[in-house]
Amino acid sequence: MQINHANQPSAGRRASLATALLALVTFAGTVHAGEHLFGYVKGTEPLPKGAREFYQFATSRDDKGQGTYHAVDYKTEFEIGATDRLTLAAAFKSISLKTSGLVIDGYLPKDHRFGLKASGIELEALYNFLSPAKDGIGLSTSFALNYDRIDKHSGQQKNRISGELELLLQKYLLEGQLIWLGNLGMETTHARRVAIADLPPDFDWPTGPEMEIELKFGTGLSYRFAPRWYVGAEALYETEFETEVGQERWSWFAGPSLHYGGQRWWATLTYVRQLAGGGEFYAGQTDTSLHLIEKTESELRLKIAFNF
Amino acid sequence: MAHASRLLCLALPAALVGSTSGYAVTYLTVEQAQAALWPGVKLAETTIKLTPGQRKAIEKAAHVRVRQPEFTAWRTPAGGWFFVDQVVGKHEFITYAVALTADGAVAGLEILDYRETYGGEVRNEKWRAQFAGKTSAAPLKLDQDIKNLSGATLSCRNLTDGVKRLLVIYDLVLKNLR
């Protein structure tokens, strides 16, 4: 596996960051409850008891710097308020992908193209501790369990089970016209790739168990500029550690969000661009200021939800 | 950017639908609210202009922003008051009316417009009745003296804060008017 390492924080700084994040995410969770002002950063508010929402997400991931790379992740989710504090959700995931002209040892084995394919399922639970409107600051935690059978980067078969825990914070400013959100999360993953028969003998495509830990930080600020319309900006930091290479990657994404919230449905459109990244690079990668093996240069996400 | 184009194809119609299909519902007009809160009473319209000092004092006492330093109010012959105010809801402004007795206690509250996904129960008589008799000395806090409605906490809080603001306006400005 030909991998370069650069742009990495020092080992001490990395360890401090990891320790701080791990300590903070001990109480963490994932929320897809209620209305999403952003594409990625999540709010704390649960659905009220008995309320039900249907979500459709689509995320376009584009460009790895060379060749052609387009992937769209789809998620269809149903969510219900089990109690006024506990929200439960189940989601069905699918993916379409097109990659050509770029081979990355260990990650992208060959050109690949397919339309919509079922890729996995997700189960989530959110528990709300503090309300942003009532308690000054909102605090929720949630846990998401994921099973995927397709590697979202290469489109090849890969069985992956992960658990994601997040701590979610929310603050209303200007009586709720301006909203701040903050997320801290940790995802642990166990994965195993399915062998590919026709690969060159020197291509690295390990089929043994892989274990990874990903730490996430997100923050966003959204302003209601007109009735039902919010505009905001969000920033995301993600870093992943795995047994073979230590810190495999890190990246900063940021971009704007536009949200419309109606009485019975809402929609959010978000564009984020990778501002900086590091960890592993692929052989011949020209822009070494970004991580482009597991991430792309940009993502566009659309969410639409209906409550009933 | 084929996928991006596809996403935009979904987003644009959604945005268009959203921008053109408002769901404005007016439950009561100002006149209907006046008749409900002060039945049979003739109200005299007046304009209240708050000085910067009064605005600051009200915000300090009520812990709520004064969004409009100039507003219309109505007065009863016996010294009672009628206000129409707006507070921030999750998606839209909530328009409500409050009647105050001559000694500055809430005589009643009516919701004129409420267009949020959850929390339509703010229009229920039982929820509105919680405000009856409140003065500026009352806590007016959710889960203390005002019951919260799940899924509409922001709306409940802002309505409660709005009533508090009107009570403080009465206390600091209106009760001394002749």
Coordinates of C-alpha atoms in Angstrom, one line a residue:
Chain A
M1 CA 0.0 0.0 0.0
Q2 CA 1.6 3.2 -1.1
I3 CA 0.5 5.9 1.3
N4 CA 2.0 9.3 2.2
H5 CA 1.6 11.0 5.5
A6 CA 1.6 14.8 5.9
N7 CA -0.2 17.7 7.4
Q8 CA -0.7 15.8 10.6
P9 CA -0.8 17.5 14.0
S10 CA 1.9 16.4 16.4
A11 CA 1.4 13.1 18.2
G12 CA 1.0 15.0 21.6
R13 CA -1.6 17.4 20.1
R14 CA -3.4 14.5 18.5
A15 CA -3.5 12.5 21.7
S16 CA -4.8 15.6 23.7
L17 CA -7.4 16.2 21.0
A18 CA -8.5 12.5 21.0
T19 CA -8.6 12.4 24.8
A20 CA -10.7 15.6 25.0
L21 CA -13.1 14.4 22.4
L22 CA -13.4 11.0 23.8
A23 CA -14.1 12.4 27.2
L24 CA -16.8 14.7 25.8
V25 CA -18.4 12.1 23.6
T26 CA -18.9 9.7 26.5
F27 CA -22.4 11.1 26.8
A28 CA -22.9 11.5 23.1
G29 CA -25.5 10.5 20.4
T30 CA -26.9 11.1 16.9
V31 CA -30.0 13.1 16.3
H32 CA -32.2 13.1 13.3
A33 CA -35.1 14.3 15.4
G34 CA -37.2 17.2 14.4
E35 CA -36.3 19.8 11.9
H36 CA -32.8 20.0 10.4
L37 CA -31.5 23.4 9.8
F38 CA -28.2 22.1 8.4
G39 CA -27.1 19.2 6.2
Y40 CA -24.7 17.8 8.7
V41 CA -24.8 19.5 12.1
K42 CA -27.7 18.2 14.2
G43 CA -30.1 19.8 16.6
T44 CA -31.2 18.6 20.0
E45 CA -35.0 18.8 19.8
P46 CA -36.8 15.5 19.9
L47 CA -40.2 14.8 18.3
P48 CA -43.1 15.1 20.6
K49 CA -44.7 11.9 21.7
G50 CA -46.6 10.2 18.9
A51 CA -45.3 12.6 16.2
R52 CA -44.0 10.9 13.1
E53 CA -41.7 12.2 10.3
F54 CA -40.6 10.8 7.0
Y55 CA -37.2 11.9 5.7
Q56 CA -35.5 11.5 2.4
F57 CA -31.8 12.5 2.2
A58 CA -29.6 12.6 -0.9
T59 CA -25.9 13.4 -0.6
S60 CA -23.8 14.0 -3.7
R61 CA -20.0 13.4 -3.2
D62 CA -17.9 14.7 -6.0
D63 CA -14.3 14.9 -7.2
K64 CA -11.2 13.3 -5.8
G65 CA -8.8 15.5 -7.8
Q66 CA -8.1 13.1 -10.6
G67 CA -10.2 11.0 -12.9
T68 CA -14.0 11.1 -12.4
Y69 CA -15.7 10.4 -9.1
H70 CA -19.4 10.9 -8.4
A71 CA -21.4 9.2 -5.7
V72 CA -24.8 9.8 -4.3
D73 CA -25.8 8.4 -0.9
Y74 CA -29.6 8.1 -0.3
K75 CA -31.2 7.6 3.0
T76 CA -34.9 7.1 3.6
E77 CA -35.9 7.4 7.2
F78 CA -38.9 7.1 9.4
E79 CA -38.9 8.7 12.8
I80 CA -41.3 8.6 15.7
G81 CA -41.6 10.3 19.1
A82 CA -41.7 7.4 21.5
T83 CA -41.9 9.9 24.5
D84 CA -41.5 13.6 24.7
R85 CA -37.8 13.1 25.3
L86 CA -37.1 9.9 23.3
T87 CA -37.1 9.7 19.5
L88 CA -36.6 6.5 17.6
A89 CA -35.7 6.2 13.9
A90 CA -35.1 3.5 11.3
A91 CA -33.5 4.2 7.9
F92 CA -32.9 2.4 4.7
K93 CA -29.8 3.4 2.7
S94 CA -28.8 3.1 -0.9
I95 CA -26.1 4.4 -3.1
S96 CA -25.2 5.1 -6.8
L97 CA -21.6 5.6 -7.9
K98 CA -19.4 6.3 -10.9
T99 CA -15.6 6.3 -10.6
S100 CA -13.2 6.1 -13.5
G101 CA -9.6 7.1 -14.3
L102 CA -8.4 6.9 -10.7
V103 CA -7.0 3.8 -8.9
I104 CA -5.9 4.1 -5.3
D105 CA -4.1 1.2 -3.9
G106 CA -6.1 -0.3 -1.0
Y107 CA -9.1 1.9 -1.6
L108 CA -10.3 2.3 -5.2
P109 CA -9.4 -0.9 -7.0
K110 CA -10.8 -0.1 -10.5
D111 CA -13.3 1.8 -12.5
H112 CA -16.8 1.1 -11.3
R113 CA -20.3 2.4 -12.2
F114 CA -23.7 1.4 -11.0
G115 CA -27.1 2.9 -10.5
L116 CA -29.2 2.8 -7.3
K117 CA -28.2 -0.1 -5.1
A118 CA -29.5 -0.9 -1.6
S119 CA -26.5 -0.5 0.7
G120 CA -27.5 -0.7 4.4
I121 CA -29.8 0.1 7.3
E122 CA -29.5 2.4 10.3
L123 CA -31.3 2.4 13.6
E124 CA -31.1 5.5 15.9
A125 CA -32.3 6.6 19.2
L126 CA -32.2 10.2 20.6
Y127 CA -32.7 11.2 24.2
N128 CA -33.2 14.8 25.1
F129 CA -31.9 16.1 28.5
L130 CA -32.3 19.9 28.2
S131 CA -34.5 22.0 26.0
P132 CA -32.8 25.0 24.3
A133 CA -36.0 27.1 24.8
K134 CA -36.6 26.2 28.4
D135 CA -33.3 25.5 29.9
G136 CA -31.0 28.0 28.2
I137 CA -29.1 25.5 26.3
G138 CA -30.3 22.3 24.6
L139 CA -28.5 19.0 25.3
S140 CA -29.3 15.6 23.7
T141 CA -27.5 12.4 23.2
S142 CA -28.1 9.6 20.7
F143 CA -26.8 6.4 19.4
A144 CA -27.0 5.1 15.9
L145 CA -26.3 1.5 14.8
N146 CA -25.4 1.1 11.1
Y147 CA -25.0 -1.9 8.9
D148 CA -23.6 -1.4 5.4
R149 CA -22.8 -4.0 2.7
I150 CA -21.3 -1.6 0.1
D151 CA -18.1 0.4 0.6
K152 CA -19.3 4.0 0.0
H153 CA -15.9 5.0 -1.4
S154 CA -15.2 2.3 -4.0
G155 CA -18.7 0.8 -4.4
Q156 CA -17.2 -2.6 -3.8
Q157 CA -18.7 -5.1 -1.4
K158 CA -17.7 -4.6 2.2
N159 CA -19.6 -5.6 5.3
R160 CA -19.4 -2.9 7.9
I161 CA -21.0 -2.5 11.3
S162 CA -20.7 0.7 13.2
G163 CA -22.0 2.4 16.3
E164 CA -22.1 6.2 16.5
L165 CA -22.5 8.2 19.7
E166 CA -22.9 12.0 19.7
L167 CA -23.3 14.8 22.1
L168 CA -25.6 17.5 20.7
L169 CA -25.9 21.1 21.9
Q170 CA -28.3 23.9 20.8
K171 CA -28.7 27.5 21.8
Y172 CA -31.4 29.9 20.8
L173 CA -30.4 33.5 20.3
L174 CA -32.6 36.5 19.5
E175 CA -35.7 34.6 20.7
G176 CA -34.9 31.8 18.4
Q177 CA -34.3 33.8 15.2
L178 CA -30.6 32.9 15.4
I179 CA -29.7 29.3 16.3
W180 CA -26.3 27.8 17.2
L181 CA -25.7 24.1 17.1
G182 CA -22.6 22.1 18.2
N183 CA -22.0 18.4 17.9
L184 CA -19.3 16.1 19.2
G185 CA -19.3 12.5 18.1
M186 CA -17.4 9.2 18.0
E187 CA -18.0 6.3 15.6
T188 CA -16.5 2.9 16.0
T189 CA -16.5 0.5 13.1
H190 CA -15.8 -3.1 12.3
A191 CA -15.6 -3.9 8.6
R192 CA -14.5 -6.8 6.4
R193 CA -14.1 -6.5 2.6
V194 CA -15.2 -9.1 0.1
A195 CA -12.4 -10.4 -2.1
I196 CA -12.2 -9.1 -5.7
A197 CA -11.2 -11.8 -8.2
D198 CA -9.6 -9.9 -11.0
L199 CA -7.3 -7.5 -9.2
P200 CA -3.6 -7.2 -10.2
P201 CA -1.5 -9.4 -7.8
D202 CA 0.3 -6.4 -6.3
F203 CA -2.9 -4.5 -5.5
D204 CA -3.6 -4.3 -1.8
W205 CA -7.2 -5.3 -1.0
P206 CA -7.1 -6.8 2.5
T207 CA -10.0 -8.9 3.4
G208 CA -9.3 -9.3 7.1
P209 CA -11.2 -7.5 9.8
E210 CA -10.7 -3.7 10.0
M211 CA -11.3 -1.7 13.1
E212 CA -11.6 2.1 13.0
I213 CA -12.5 5.0 15.3
E214 CA -13.7 8.2 13.9
L215 CA -14.1 11.4 15.9
K216 CA -16.3 14.2 14.7
F217 CA -16.9 17.9 15.6
G218 CA -19.4 20.1 14.0
T219 CA -20.8 23.6 14.5
G220 CA -23.2 25.8 12.7
L221 CA -25.1 29.1 13.0
S222 CA -28.4 29.6 11.3
Y223 CA -30.5 32.8 10.9
R224 CA -34.2 33.1 10.0
F225 CA -34.1 35.9 7.5
A226 CA -37.7 35.6 6.5
P227 CA -40.7 33.7 7.7
R228 CA -40.0 30.0 7.1
W229 CA -36.6 30.6 5.6
Y230 CA -33.2 30.1 7.3
V231 CA -29.7 30.7 6.0
G232 CA -26.7 29.3 7.8
A233 CA -23.2 28.1 7.7
E234 CA -21.7 25.0 9.2
A235 CA -18.2 23.6 9.7
L236 CA -17.2 19.9 10.2
Y237 CA -14.0 18.4 11.4
E238 CA -13.5 14.6 11.2
T239 CA -10.6 12.4 11.9
E240 CA -10.2 8.6 11.7
F241 CA -7.8 6.3 13.4
E242 CA -7.3 2.6 12.4
T243 CA -5.0 -0.1 13.6
E244 CA -2.6 -0.3 10.6
V245 CA -1.7 3.4 10.0
G246 CA -2.8 5.2 13.2
Q247 CA -4.4 8.5 12.1
E248 CA -5.7 7.6 8.7
R249 CA -7.2 10.9 7.8
W250 CA -8.5 14.3 9.0
S251 CA -10.5 16.9 7.2
W252 CA -12.3 20.2 7.6
F253 CA -15.4 20.9 5.5
A254 CA -17.5 24.1 5.6
G255 CA -20.2 25.7 3.6
P256 CA -23.7 27.3 3.5
S257 CA -27.1 25.9 4.2
L258 CA -30.5 27.0 3.1
H259 CA -33.5 25.7 5.0
Y260 CA -37.2 26.1 4.4
G261 CA -39.6 25.0 7.2
G262 CA -43.3 24.7 6.5
Q263 CA -46.0 23.5 8.7
R264 CA -46.1 19.9 7.3
W265 CA -42.8 19.6 5.6
W266 CA -39.3 21.1 5.4
A267 CA -36.3 21.0 3.2
T268 CA -32.6 21.8 3.6
L269 CA -30.0 22.2 1.0
T270 CA -26.3 22.3 2.0
Y271 CA -23.1 22.6 0.1
V272 CA -19.8 21.9 1.9
R273 CA -16.3 22.1 0.5
Q274 CA -13.2 20.5 1.9
L275 CA -11.0 23.4 3.2
A276 CA -8.1 21.3 4.5
G277 CA -7.3 17.7 5.1
G278 CA -4.4 15.3 5.7
G279 CA -3.3 11.9 6.8
E280 CA -3.0 9.5 3.9
F281 CA -2.6 10.7 0.3
Y282 CA -2.8 8.5 -2.8
A283 CA 0.2 8.1 -5.1
G284 CA 0.3 11.0 -7.5
Q285 CA -2.1 13.2 -5.6
T286 CA -1.4 16.7 -6.7
D287 CA -3.3 18.7 -4.1
T288 CA -1.8 17.5 -0.8
S289 CA -3.7 20.1 1.2
L290 CA -6.8 17.9 1.2
H291 CA -7.7 14.3 2.1
L292 CA -9.1 12.7 -1.0
I293 CA -8.9 9.0 -0.4
E294 CA -12.1 8.6 1.7
K295 CA -13.3 12.2 1.2
T296 CA -14.1 14.2 -1.9
E297 CA -13.5 17.9 -2.6
S298 CA -17.1 18.8 -2.1
E299 CA -20.5 17.4 -1.0
L300 CA -24.0 18.6 -1.8
R301 CA -26.8 17.4 0.5
L302 CA -30.6 17.7 0.1
K303 CA -33.0 16.7 2.8
I304 CA -36.7 16.7 2.6
A305 CA -39.0 15.7 5.4
F306 CA -42.8 15.4 6.0
N307 CA -44.5 15.1 9.3
F308 CA -47.8 13.3 9.6
Chain B
M1 CA -21.8 17.5 -11.5
A2 CA -24.6 15.2 -12.9
H3 CA -25.6 14.2 -9.4
A4 CA -25.5 17.8 -8.1
S5 CA -27.8 18.8 -11.0
R6 CA -30.2 16.0 -10.0
L7 CA -30.2 17.2 -6.4
L8 CA -30.9 20.7 -7.6
C9 CA -33.7 19.4 -9.7
L10 CA -35.3 18.1 -6.6
A11 CA -34.5 21.2 -4.5
L12 CA -35.8 23.9 -6.8
P13 CA -39.3 22.7 -7.1
A14 CA -39.4 22.1 -3.4
A15 CA -38.3 25.7 -2.8
L16 CA -40.8 27.0 -5.3
V17 CA -43.6 25.1 -3.7
G18 CA -42.4 26.3 -0.3
S19 CA -42.2 29.9 -1.3
T20 CA -45.7 30.0 -2.9
S21 CA -47.8 27.8 -0.7
G22 CA -48.1 29.7 2.5
Y23 CA -50.2 28.2 5.2
A24 CA -51.4 31.5 6.7
V25 CA -54.3 30.8 9.1
T26 CA -55.9 33.7 10.9
Y27 CA -58.0 32.3 13.8
L28 CA -59.2 35.7 15.0
T29 CA -59.0 39.2 13.6
V30 CA -58.1 42.1 15.8
E31 CA -61.8 43.1 16.1
Q32 CA -62.8 39.5 17.0
A33 CA -60.1 39.4 19.7
Q34 CA -61.2 42.7 21.1
A35 CA -64.8 41.4 21.2
A36 CA -63.7 38.2 22.9
L37 CA -61.5 39.9 25.5
W38 CA -63.5 43.0 26.2
P39 CA -67.1 42.1 25.1
G40 CA -69.4 45.1 24.7
V41 CA -66.6 47.5 25.8
K42 CA -65.8 50.5 23.6
L43 CA -62.0 50.7 23.1
A44 CA -60.0 53.8 22.4
E45 CA -57.0 53.4 20.1
T46 CA -53.8 55.0 21.1
T47 CA -50.1 54.9 20.0
I48 CA -47.5 54.1 22.6
K49 CA -43.9 55.4 21.9
L50 CA -41.2 54.1 24.2
T51 CA -38.2 56.3 24.8
P52 CA -34.8 54.6 24.6
G53 CA -34.6 54.7 28.4
Q54 CA -38.0 53.1 28.8
R55 CA -37.0 50.4 26.2
K56 CA -33.8 49.6 28.1
A57 CA -35.6 49.5 31.4
I58 CA -38.3 47.2 30.0
E59 CA -35.7 44.8 28.5
K60 CA -33.8 44.8 31.8
A61 CA -36.9 44.0 33.9
A62 CA -38.5 41.5 31.5
H63 CA -35.3 39.9 30.1
V64 CA -36.9 40.1 26.7
R65 CA -36.1 42.2 23.7
V66 CA -38.5 45.1 22.8
R67 CA -38.7 44.6 19.1
Q68 CA -41.1 47.5 18.4
P69 CA -40.6 50.7 20.5
E70 CA -43.8 52.2 18.9
F71 CA -47.0 50.3 18.8
T72 CA -50.8 50.6 18.9
A73 CA -52.8 49.8 22.0
W74 CA -56.4 50.2 23.0
R75 CA -57.8 51.4 26.3
T76 CA -61.1 50.8 28.0
P77 CA -63.1 53.6 29.7
A78 CA -62.3 51.9 33.0
G79 CA -58.5 52.0 32.4
G80 CA -58.1 48.5 31.1
W81 CA -55.9 47.7 28.1
F82 CA -55.9 45.7 24.9
F83 CA -52.7 44.8 23.0
V84 CA -51.9 43.0 19.8
D85 CA -48.3 41.7 19.7
Q86 CA -46.1 39.3 17.8
V87 CA -43.5 36.9 19.0
V88 CA -41.0 34.6 17.1
G89 CA -42.3 31.1 16.4
K90 CA -40.2 28.4 15.0
H91 CA -41.2 29.2 11.4
E92 CA -43.4 32.3 11.6
F93 CA -44.4 35.1 13.9
I94 CA -47.2 34.2 16.3
T95 CA -49.8 37.0 16.6
Y96 CA -51.6 37.2 19.9
A97 CA -53.7 39.6 21.9
V98 CA -53.7 40.4 25.6
A99 CA -56.2 42.2 27.8
L100 CA -55.0 43.8 31.0
T101 CA -57.2 45.0 33.8
A102 CA -56.9 48.6 35.1
D103 CA -54.6 47.4 37.8
G104 CA -52.2 45.6 35.4
A105 CA -53.3 41.9 35.6
V106 CA -54.0 39.7 32.6
A107 CA -57.7 39.6 31.9
G108 CA -57.3 37.2 29.0
L109 CA -55.2 36.1 26.1
E110 CA -56.2 35.1 22.5
I111 CA -54.1 33.6 19.7
L112 CA -54.8 35.4 16.4
D113 CA -52.3 33.5 14.1
Y114 CA -50.5 30.3 14.9
R115 CA -48.8 28.4 12.0
E116 CA -46.3 26.0 13.6
T117 CA -46.1 22.3 13.0
Y118 CA -46.6 21.4 16.7
G119 CA -48.2 23.2 19.6
G120 CA -51.6 24.2 18.2
E121 CA -52.8 23.6 21.8
V122 CA -51.7 27.1 22.6
R123 CA -55.1 28.1 21.3
N124 CA -56.8 25.8 23.8
E125 CA -58.7 27.7 26.5
K126 CA -57.0 25.7 29.3
W127 CA -53.5 26.7 28.2
R128 CA -54.5 30.4 27.7
A129 CA -56.3 30.4 31.1
Q130 CA -52.9 29.9 32.8
F131 CA -52.1 33.6 32.2
A132 CA -55.3 35.0 33.8
G133 CA -54.5 37.2 36.8
K134 CA -50.8 37.3 36.1
T135 CA -49.0 40.5 36.9
S136 CA -45.5 41.7 36.2
A137 CA -44.5 40.2 39.6
A138 CA -45.4 36.6 38.4
P139 CA -42.5 34.4 37.4
L140 CA -44.0 33.6 34.0
K141 CA -41.6 30.7 33.3
L142 CA -42.3 27.5 31.5
D143 CA -42.8 24.5 33.9
Q144 CA -43.1 26.9 36.8
D145 CA -46.3 28.8 36.5
I146 CA -46.9 28.1 32.7
K147 CA -47.2 24.6 31.3
N148 CA -45.0 23.7 28.4
L149 CA -46.3 22.0 25.3
S150 CA -44.0 19.3 23.8
G151 CA -42.8 20.1 20.3
A152 CA -43.7 23.8 20.7
T153 CA -41.4 24.8 23.5
L154 CA -40.0 27.8 21.7
S155 CA -43.5 29.0 20.9
C156 CA -44.6 28.6 24.5
R157 CA -41.6 30.3 25.8
N158 CA -41.8 33.3 23.5
L159 CA -45.5 33.7 24.1
T160 CA -44.9 33.6 27.8
D161 CA -42.0 36.1 27.5
G162 CA -44.2 38.3 25.3
V163 CA -46.9 38.5 28.0
K164 CA -44.2 39.3 30.5
R165 CA -43.0 42.1 28.3
L166 CA -46.5 43.6 28.0
L167 CA -46.9 43.4 31.8
V168 CA -43.6 45.2 32.4
I169 CA -44.6 47.8 29.8
Y170 CA -47.7 48.4 31.8
D171 CA -45.8 48.5 35.0
L172 CA -43.1 50.9 33.9
V173 CA -44.9 53.1 31.4
L174 CA -48.7 52.7 31.1
K175 CA -49.9 52.6 34.6
N176 CA -48.8 56.2 35.1
L177 CA -50.6 57.5 32.0
R178 CA -53.8 59.5 32.6

